[in-house]
Tab-separated table of C-alpha atoms and ligand atoms in Angstrom:
chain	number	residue	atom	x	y	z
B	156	UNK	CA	12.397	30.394	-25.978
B	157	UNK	CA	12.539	27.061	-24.256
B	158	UNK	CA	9.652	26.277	-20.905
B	159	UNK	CA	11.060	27.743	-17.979
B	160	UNK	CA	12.269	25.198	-15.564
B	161	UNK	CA	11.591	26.752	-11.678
B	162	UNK	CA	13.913	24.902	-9.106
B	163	UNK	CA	12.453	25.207	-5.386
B	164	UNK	CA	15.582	25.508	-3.123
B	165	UNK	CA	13.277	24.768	0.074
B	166	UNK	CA	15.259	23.814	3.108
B	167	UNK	CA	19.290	24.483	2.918
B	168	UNK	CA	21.465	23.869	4.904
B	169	UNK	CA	21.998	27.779	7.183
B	170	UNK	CA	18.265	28.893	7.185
B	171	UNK	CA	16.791	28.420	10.314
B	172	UNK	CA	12.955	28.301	11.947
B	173	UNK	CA	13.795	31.754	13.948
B	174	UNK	CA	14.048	33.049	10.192
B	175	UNK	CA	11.199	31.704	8.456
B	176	UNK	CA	8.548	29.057	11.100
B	177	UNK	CA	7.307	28.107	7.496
B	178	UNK	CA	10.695	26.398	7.020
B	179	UNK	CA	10.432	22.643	6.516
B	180	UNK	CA	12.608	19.987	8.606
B	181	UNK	CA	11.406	16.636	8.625
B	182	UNK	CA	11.402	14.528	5.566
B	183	UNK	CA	8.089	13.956	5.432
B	184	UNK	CA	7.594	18.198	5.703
B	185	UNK	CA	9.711	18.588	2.978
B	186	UNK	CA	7.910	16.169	1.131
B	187	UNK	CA	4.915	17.921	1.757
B	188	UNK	CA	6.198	21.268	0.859
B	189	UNK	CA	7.598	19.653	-2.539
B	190	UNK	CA	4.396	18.532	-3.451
B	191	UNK	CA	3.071	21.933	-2.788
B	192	UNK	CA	5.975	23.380	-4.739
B	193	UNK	CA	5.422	21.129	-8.012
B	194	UNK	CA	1.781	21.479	-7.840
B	195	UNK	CA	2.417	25.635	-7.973
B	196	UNK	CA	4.847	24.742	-10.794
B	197	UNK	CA	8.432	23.826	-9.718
B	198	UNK	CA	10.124	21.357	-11.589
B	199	UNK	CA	13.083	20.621	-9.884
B	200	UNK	CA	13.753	20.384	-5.739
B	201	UNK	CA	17.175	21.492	-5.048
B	202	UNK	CA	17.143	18.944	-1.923
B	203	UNK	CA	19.356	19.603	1.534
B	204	UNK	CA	17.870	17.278	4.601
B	205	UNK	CA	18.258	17.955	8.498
B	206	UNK	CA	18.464	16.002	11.621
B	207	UNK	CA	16.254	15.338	13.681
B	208	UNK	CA	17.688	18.965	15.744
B	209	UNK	CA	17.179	20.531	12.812
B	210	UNK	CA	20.652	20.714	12.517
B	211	UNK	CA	22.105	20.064	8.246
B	212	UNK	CA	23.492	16.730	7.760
B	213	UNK	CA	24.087	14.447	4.984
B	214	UNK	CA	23.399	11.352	5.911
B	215	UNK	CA	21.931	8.970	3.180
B	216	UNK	CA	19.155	7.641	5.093
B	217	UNK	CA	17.814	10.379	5.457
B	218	UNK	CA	18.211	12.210	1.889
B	219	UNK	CA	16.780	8.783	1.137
B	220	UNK	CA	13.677	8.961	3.232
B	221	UNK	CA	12.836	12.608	2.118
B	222	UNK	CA	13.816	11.895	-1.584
B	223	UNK	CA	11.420	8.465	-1.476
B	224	UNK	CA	8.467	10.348	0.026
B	225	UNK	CA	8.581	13.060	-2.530
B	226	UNK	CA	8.598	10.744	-5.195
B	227	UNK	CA	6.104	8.657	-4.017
B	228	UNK	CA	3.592	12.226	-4.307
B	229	UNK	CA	5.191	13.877	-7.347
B	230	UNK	CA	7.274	12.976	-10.507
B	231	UNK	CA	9.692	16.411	-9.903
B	232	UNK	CA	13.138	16.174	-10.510
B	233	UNK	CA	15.142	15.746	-7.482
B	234	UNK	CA	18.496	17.185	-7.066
B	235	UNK	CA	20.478	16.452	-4.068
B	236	UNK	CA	23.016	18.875	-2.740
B	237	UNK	CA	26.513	17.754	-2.336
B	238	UNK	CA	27.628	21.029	-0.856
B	239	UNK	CA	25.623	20.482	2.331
B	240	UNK	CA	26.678	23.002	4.811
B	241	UNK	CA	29.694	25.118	5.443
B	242	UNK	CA	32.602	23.341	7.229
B	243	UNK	CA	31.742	19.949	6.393
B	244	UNK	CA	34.081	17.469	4.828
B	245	UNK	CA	33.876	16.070	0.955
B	246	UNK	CA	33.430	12.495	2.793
B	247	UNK	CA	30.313	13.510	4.556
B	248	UNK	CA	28.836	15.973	1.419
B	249	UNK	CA	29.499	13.169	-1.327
B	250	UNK	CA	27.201	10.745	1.077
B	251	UNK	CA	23.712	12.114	-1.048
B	252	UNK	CA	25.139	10.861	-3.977
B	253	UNK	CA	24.813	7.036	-2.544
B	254	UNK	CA	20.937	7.347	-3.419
B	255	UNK	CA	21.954	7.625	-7.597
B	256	UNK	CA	19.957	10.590	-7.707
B	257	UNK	CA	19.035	12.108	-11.437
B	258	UNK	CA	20.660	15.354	-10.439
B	259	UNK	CA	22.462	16.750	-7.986
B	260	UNK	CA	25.041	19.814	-7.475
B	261	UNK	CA	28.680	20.407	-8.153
B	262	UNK	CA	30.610	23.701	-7.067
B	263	UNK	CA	33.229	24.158	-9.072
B	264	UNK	CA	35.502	26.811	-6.755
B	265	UNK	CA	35.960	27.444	-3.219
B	266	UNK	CA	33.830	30.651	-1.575
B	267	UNK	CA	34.078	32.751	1.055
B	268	UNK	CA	30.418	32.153	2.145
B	269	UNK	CA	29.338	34.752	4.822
B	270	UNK	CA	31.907	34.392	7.920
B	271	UNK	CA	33.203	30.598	6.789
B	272	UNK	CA	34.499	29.025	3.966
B	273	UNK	CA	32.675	27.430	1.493
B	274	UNK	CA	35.837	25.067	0.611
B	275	UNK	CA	35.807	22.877	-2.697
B	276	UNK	CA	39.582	22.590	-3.880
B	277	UNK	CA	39.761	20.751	-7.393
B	278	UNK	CA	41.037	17.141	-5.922
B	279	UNK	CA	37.742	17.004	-4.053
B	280	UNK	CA	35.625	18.782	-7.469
B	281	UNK	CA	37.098	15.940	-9.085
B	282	UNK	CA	35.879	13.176	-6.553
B	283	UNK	CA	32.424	14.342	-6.774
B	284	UNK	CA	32.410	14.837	-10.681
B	285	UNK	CA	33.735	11.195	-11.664
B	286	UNK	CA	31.065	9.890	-8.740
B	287	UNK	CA	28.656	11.583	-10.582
B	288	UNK	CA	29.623	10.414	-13.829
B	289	UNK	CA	30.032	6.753	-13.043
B	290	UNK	CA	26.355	6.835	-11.440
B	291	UNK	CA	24.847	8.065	-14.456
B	292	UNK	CA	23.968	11.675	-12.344
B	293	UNK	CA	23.226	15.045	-14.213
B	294	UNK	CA	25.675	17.810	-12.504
B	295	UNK	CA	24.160	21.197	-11.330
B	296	UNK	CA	27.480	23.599	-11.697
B	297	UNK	CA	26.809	25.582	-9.344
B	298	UNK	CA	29.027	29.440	-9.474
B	299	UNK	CA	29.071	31.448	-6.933
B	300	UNK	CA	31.399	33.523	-8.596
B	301	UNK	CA	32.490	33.811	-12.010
B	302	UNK	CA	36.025	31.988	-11.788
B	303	UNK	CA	34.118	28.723	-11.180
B	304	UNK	CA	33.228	28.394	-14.726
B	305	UNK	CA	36.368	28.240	-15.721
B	306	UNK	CA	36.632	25.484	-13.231
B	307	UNK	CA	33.774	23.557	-14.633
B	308	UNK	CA	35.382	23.701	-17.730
B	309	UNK	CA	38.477	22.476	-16.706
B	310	UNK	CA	36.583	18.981	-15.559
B	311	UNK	CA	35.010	19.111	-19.245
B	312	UNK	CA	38.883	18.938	-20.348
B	313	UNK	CA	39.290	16.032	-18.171
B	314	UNK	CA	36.267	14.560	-19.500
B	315	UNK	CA	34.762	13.822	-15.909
B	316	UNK	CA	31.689	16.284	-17.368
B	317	UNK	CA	29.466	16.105	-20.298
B	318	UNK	CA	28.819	19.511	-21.881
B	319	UNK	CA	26.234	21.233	-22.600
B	320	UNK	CA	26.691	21.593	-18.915
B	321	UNK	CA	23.633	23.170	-16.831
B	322	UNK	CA	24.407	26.650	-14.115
B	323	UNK	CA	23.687	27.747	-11.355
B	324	UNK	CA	24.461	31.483	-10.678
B	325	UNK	CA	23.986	31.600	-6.613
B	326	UNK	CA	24.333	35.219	-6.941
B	327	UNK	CA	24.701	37.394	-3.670
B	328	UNK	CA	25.752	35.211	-1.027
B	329	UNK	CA	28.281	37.449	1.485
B	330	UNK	CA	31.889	36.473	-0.596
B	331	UNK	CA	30.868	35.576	-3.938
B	332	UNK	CA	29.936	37.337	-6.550
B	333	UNK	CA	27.131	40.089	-6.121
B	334	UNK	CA	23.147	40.101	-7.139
B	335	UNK	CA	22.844	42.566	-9.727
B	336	UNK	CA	22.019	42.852	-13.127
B	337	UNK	CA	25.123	43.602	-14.468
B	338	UNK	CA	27.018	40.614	-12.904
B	339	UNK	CA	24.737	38.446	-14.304
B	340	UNK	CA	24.871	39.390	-17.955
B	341	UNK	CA	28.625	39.428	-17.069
B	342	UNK	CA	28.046	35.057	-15.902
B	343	UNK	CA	25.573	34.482	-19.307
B	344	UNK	CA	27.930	36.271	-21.397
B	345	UNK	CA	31.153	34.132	-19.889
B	346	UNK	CA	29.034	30.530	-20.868
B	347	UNK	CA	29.763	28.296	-23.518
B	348	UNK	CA	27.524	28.394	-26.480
B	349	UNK	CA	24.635	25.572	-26.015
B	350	UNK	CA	25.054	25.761	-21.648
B	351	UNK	CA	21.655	26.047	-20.240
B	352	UNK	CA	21.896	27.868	-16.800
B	353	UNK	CA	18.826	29.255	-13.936
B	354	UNK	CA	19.807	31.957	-11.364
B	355	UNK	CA	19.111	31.933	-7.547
B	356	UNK	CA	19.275	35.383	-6.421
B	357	UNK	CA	20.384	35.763	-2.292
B	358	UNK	CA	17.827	37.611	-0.149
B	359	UNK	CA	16.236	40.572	-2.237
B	360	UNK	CA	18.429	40.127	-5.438
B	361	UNK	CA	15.695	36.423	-5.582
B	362	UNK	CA	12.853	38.375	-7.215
B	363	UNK	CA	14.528	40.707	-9.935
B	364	UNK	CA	17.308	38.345	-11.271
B	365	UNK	CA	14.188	35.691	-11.367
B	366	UNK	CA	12.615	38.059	-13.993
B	367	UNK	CA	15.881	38.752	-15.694
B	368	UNK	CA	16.407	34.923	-16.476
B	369	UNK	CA	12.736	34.904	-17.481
B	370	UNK	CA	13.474	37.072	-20.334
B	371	UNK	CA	16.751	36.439	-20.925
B	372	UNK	CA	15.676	32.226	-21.678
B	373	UNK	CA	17.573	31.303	-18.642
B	374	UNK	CA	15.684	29.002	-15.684
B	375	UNK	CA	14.916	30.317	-12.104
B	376	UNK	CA	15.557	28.998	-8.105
B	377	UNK	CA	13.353	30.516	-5.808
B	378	UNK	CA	12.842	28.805	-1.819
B	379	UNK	CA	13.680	29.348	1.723
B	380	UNK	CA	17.422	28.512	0.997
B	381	UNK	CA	18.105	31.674	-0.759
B	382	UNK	CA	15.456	34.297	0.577
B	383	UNK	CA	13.064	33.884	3.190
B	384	UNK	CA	11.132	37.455	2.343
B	385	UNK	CA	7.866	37.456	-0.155
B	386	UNK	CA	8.039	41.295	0.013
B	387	UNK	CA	10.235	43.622	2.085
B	388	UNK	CA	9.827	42.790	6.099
B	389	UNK	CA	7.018	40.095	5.059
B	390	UNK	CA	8.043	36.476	5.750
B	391	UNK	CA	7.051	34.173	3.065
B	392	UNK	CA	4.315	31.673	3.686
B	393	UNK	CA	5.886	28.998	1.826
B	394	UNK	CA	8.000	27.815	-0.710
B	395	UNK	CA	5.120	27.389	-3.284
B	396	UNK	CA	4.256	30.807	-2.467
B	397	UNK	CA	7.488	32.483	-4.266
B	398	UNK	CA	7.535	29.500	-6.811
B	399	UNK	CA	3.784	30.519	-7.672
B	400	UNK	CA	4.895	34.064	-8.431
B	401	UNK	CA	7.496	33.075	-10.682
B	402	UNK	CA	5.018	30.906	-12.583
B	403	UNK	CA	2.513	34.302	-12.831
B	404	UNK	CA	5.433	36.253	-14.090
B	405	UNK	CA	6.513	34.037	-16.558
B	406	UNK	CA	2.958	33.589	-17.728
B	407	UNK	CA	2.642	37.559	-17.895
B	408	UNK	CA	6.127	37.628	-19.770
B	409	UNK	CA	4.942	35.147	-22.599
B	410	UNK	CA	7.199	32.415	-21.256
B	411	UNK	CA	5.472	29.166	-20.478
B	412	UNK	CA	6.657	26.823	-17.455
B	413	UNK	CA	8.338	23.753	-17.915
B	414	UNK	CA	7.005	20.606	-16.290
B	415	UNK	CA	9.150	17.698	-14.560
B	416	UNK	CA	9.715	15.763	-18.108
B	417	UNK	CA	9.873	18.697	-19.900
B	418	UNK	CA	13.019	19.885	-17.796
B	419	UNK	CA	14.137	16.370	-18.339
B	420	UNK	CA	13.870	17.356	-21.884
B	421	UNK	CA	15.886	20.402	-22.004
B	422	UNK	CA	18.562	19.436	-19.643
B	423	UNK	CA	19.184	16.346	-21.773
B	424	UNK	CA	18.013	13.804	-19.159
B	425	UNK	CA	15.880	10.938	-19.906
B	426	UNK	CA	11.884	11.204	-18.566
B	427	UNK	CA	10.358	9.472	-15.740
Q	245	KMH	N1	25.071	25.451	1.873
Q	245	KMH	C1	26.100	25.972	1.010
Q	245	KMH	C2	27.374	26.107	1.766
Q	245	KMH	C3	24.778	23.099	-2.779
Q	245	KMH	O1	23.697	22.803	-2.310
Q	245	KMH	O2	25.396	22.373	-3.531
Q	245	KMH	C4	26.313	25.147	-0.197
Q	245	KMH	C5	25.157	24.840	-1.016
Q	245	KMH	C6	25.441	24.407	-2.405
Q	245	KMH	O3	24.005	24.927	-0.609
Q	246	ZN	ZN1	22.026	24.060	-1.623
């Protein structure tokens, strides 16, 4: 089996510090918290930035100030969001990509996404693919139900993506498609032979779909984003706290952990 590439989702775009105090804000906490998170074995930051209320935004200066001061501690992959937060426009989300990340995030299908709309019609997929390929930028698909890979496929047609393409199964947010076990042989099984993909289970479904991709040969997210919970009722202390269990895990589980160039590696991307 490949290294197994652990993505730390830490900030987001809903989570907020009533829910976890631990979260990081500022750039130069999530910098701080990256480091933390690549030192305990993360390879990739799934990066989402906030104002200074706290509030999600995605402004380039400041994905650009939290993006410089991680790199200027660590060599992890970062991967900007372009979904940003619920209800905000393709104009504002495509802003991140202004910074010519390495990676960043494409959502390939519109969500229902707790009490909004998680809205990505295929004129504005489109937009953000062909930005993405003319600035050199490996996509993230991200599915938060099944139908979008049939969507990412469709931009393959189109040849605005490269396959292999790499997943994301965001499995078990409120509207898309649930975290179990089942569902998510049901995603793996639905790929195209030679896709690499990670899972990032919602709330409690984080910890056991993490194990399932670490046998399966799949990659993991763990981080505030998704769950805020080590155990049930027990706030996690940080995000290199659930990334460090994933590493312990794998390492129990006979699957060694993937460091920033050797993701680069296996998601076809040139090292740093
Ligand atoms: N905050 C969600 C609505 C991404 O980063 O690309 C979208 C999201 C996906 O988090
Ligand atoms: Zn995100």
């Amino acid at each position: 089996m490949e290294k197994l590439i652990i993505t730390a989702a830490m900030v987001g775009a809903e989570v907020t510090r009533q829910e976890n105090p631990n979260l990081p804000l500022t750039p130069e906490e999530i910098a701080q918290a990256a480091e933390e998170a690549w030192k305990a074995g993360a390879s990739i930051i799934h990066l989402h930035v906030r104002d200074e209320q706290g509030k999600a935004t995605q402004s380039a200066a400041v994905f650009r100030e939290a993006a410089d001061r991680i790199s200027r501690r660590c060599d992890v992959i970062i991967q900007v969001s372009t979904g940003g937060g619920v209800g905000m426009t393709a104009e504002e989300r495509i802003q991140s990509l202004t910074l010519n990340p390495e990676m960043a995030t494409l959502t390939t299908g519109t969500v229902n996404f707790g009490d909004g709309v998680f809205y990505n019609p295929p004129k504005d997929i489109e937009v953000f693919a062909r930005a993405m390929k003319e600035r050199g930028v490996k996509p993230e698909i991200e599915v938060f139900d099944v139908g979008m890979i049939g969507g990412a496929l469709a931009l393959v047609k189109k040849g605005l993506v490269q396959p292999p393409l790499h997943y994301d199964f965001v499995m078990g947010v409120p509207g898309g498609i649930p975290g179990t076990p089942r569902d998510l042989l049901h995603l793996v099984e639905s790929l195209p032979a030679g896709s690499t993909w990670s899972v990032a289970g919602i709330g409690r479904a984080e910890l056991p779909l993490g194990v399932m991709a670490i046998i399966m040969g799949g990659h993991v997210r763990v981080g505030f984003e998704d769950n805020v919970y080590y155990s049930k009722g027990v706030l996690a202390e940080s995000n290199a706290q659930l990334v460090a269990r994933i590493v312990r895990l794998a390492r129990e589980l006979g699957r060694e952990v993937a460091t920033p160039n050797e993701a680069r590696a296996i998601l076809g991307m040139p090292p740093r």
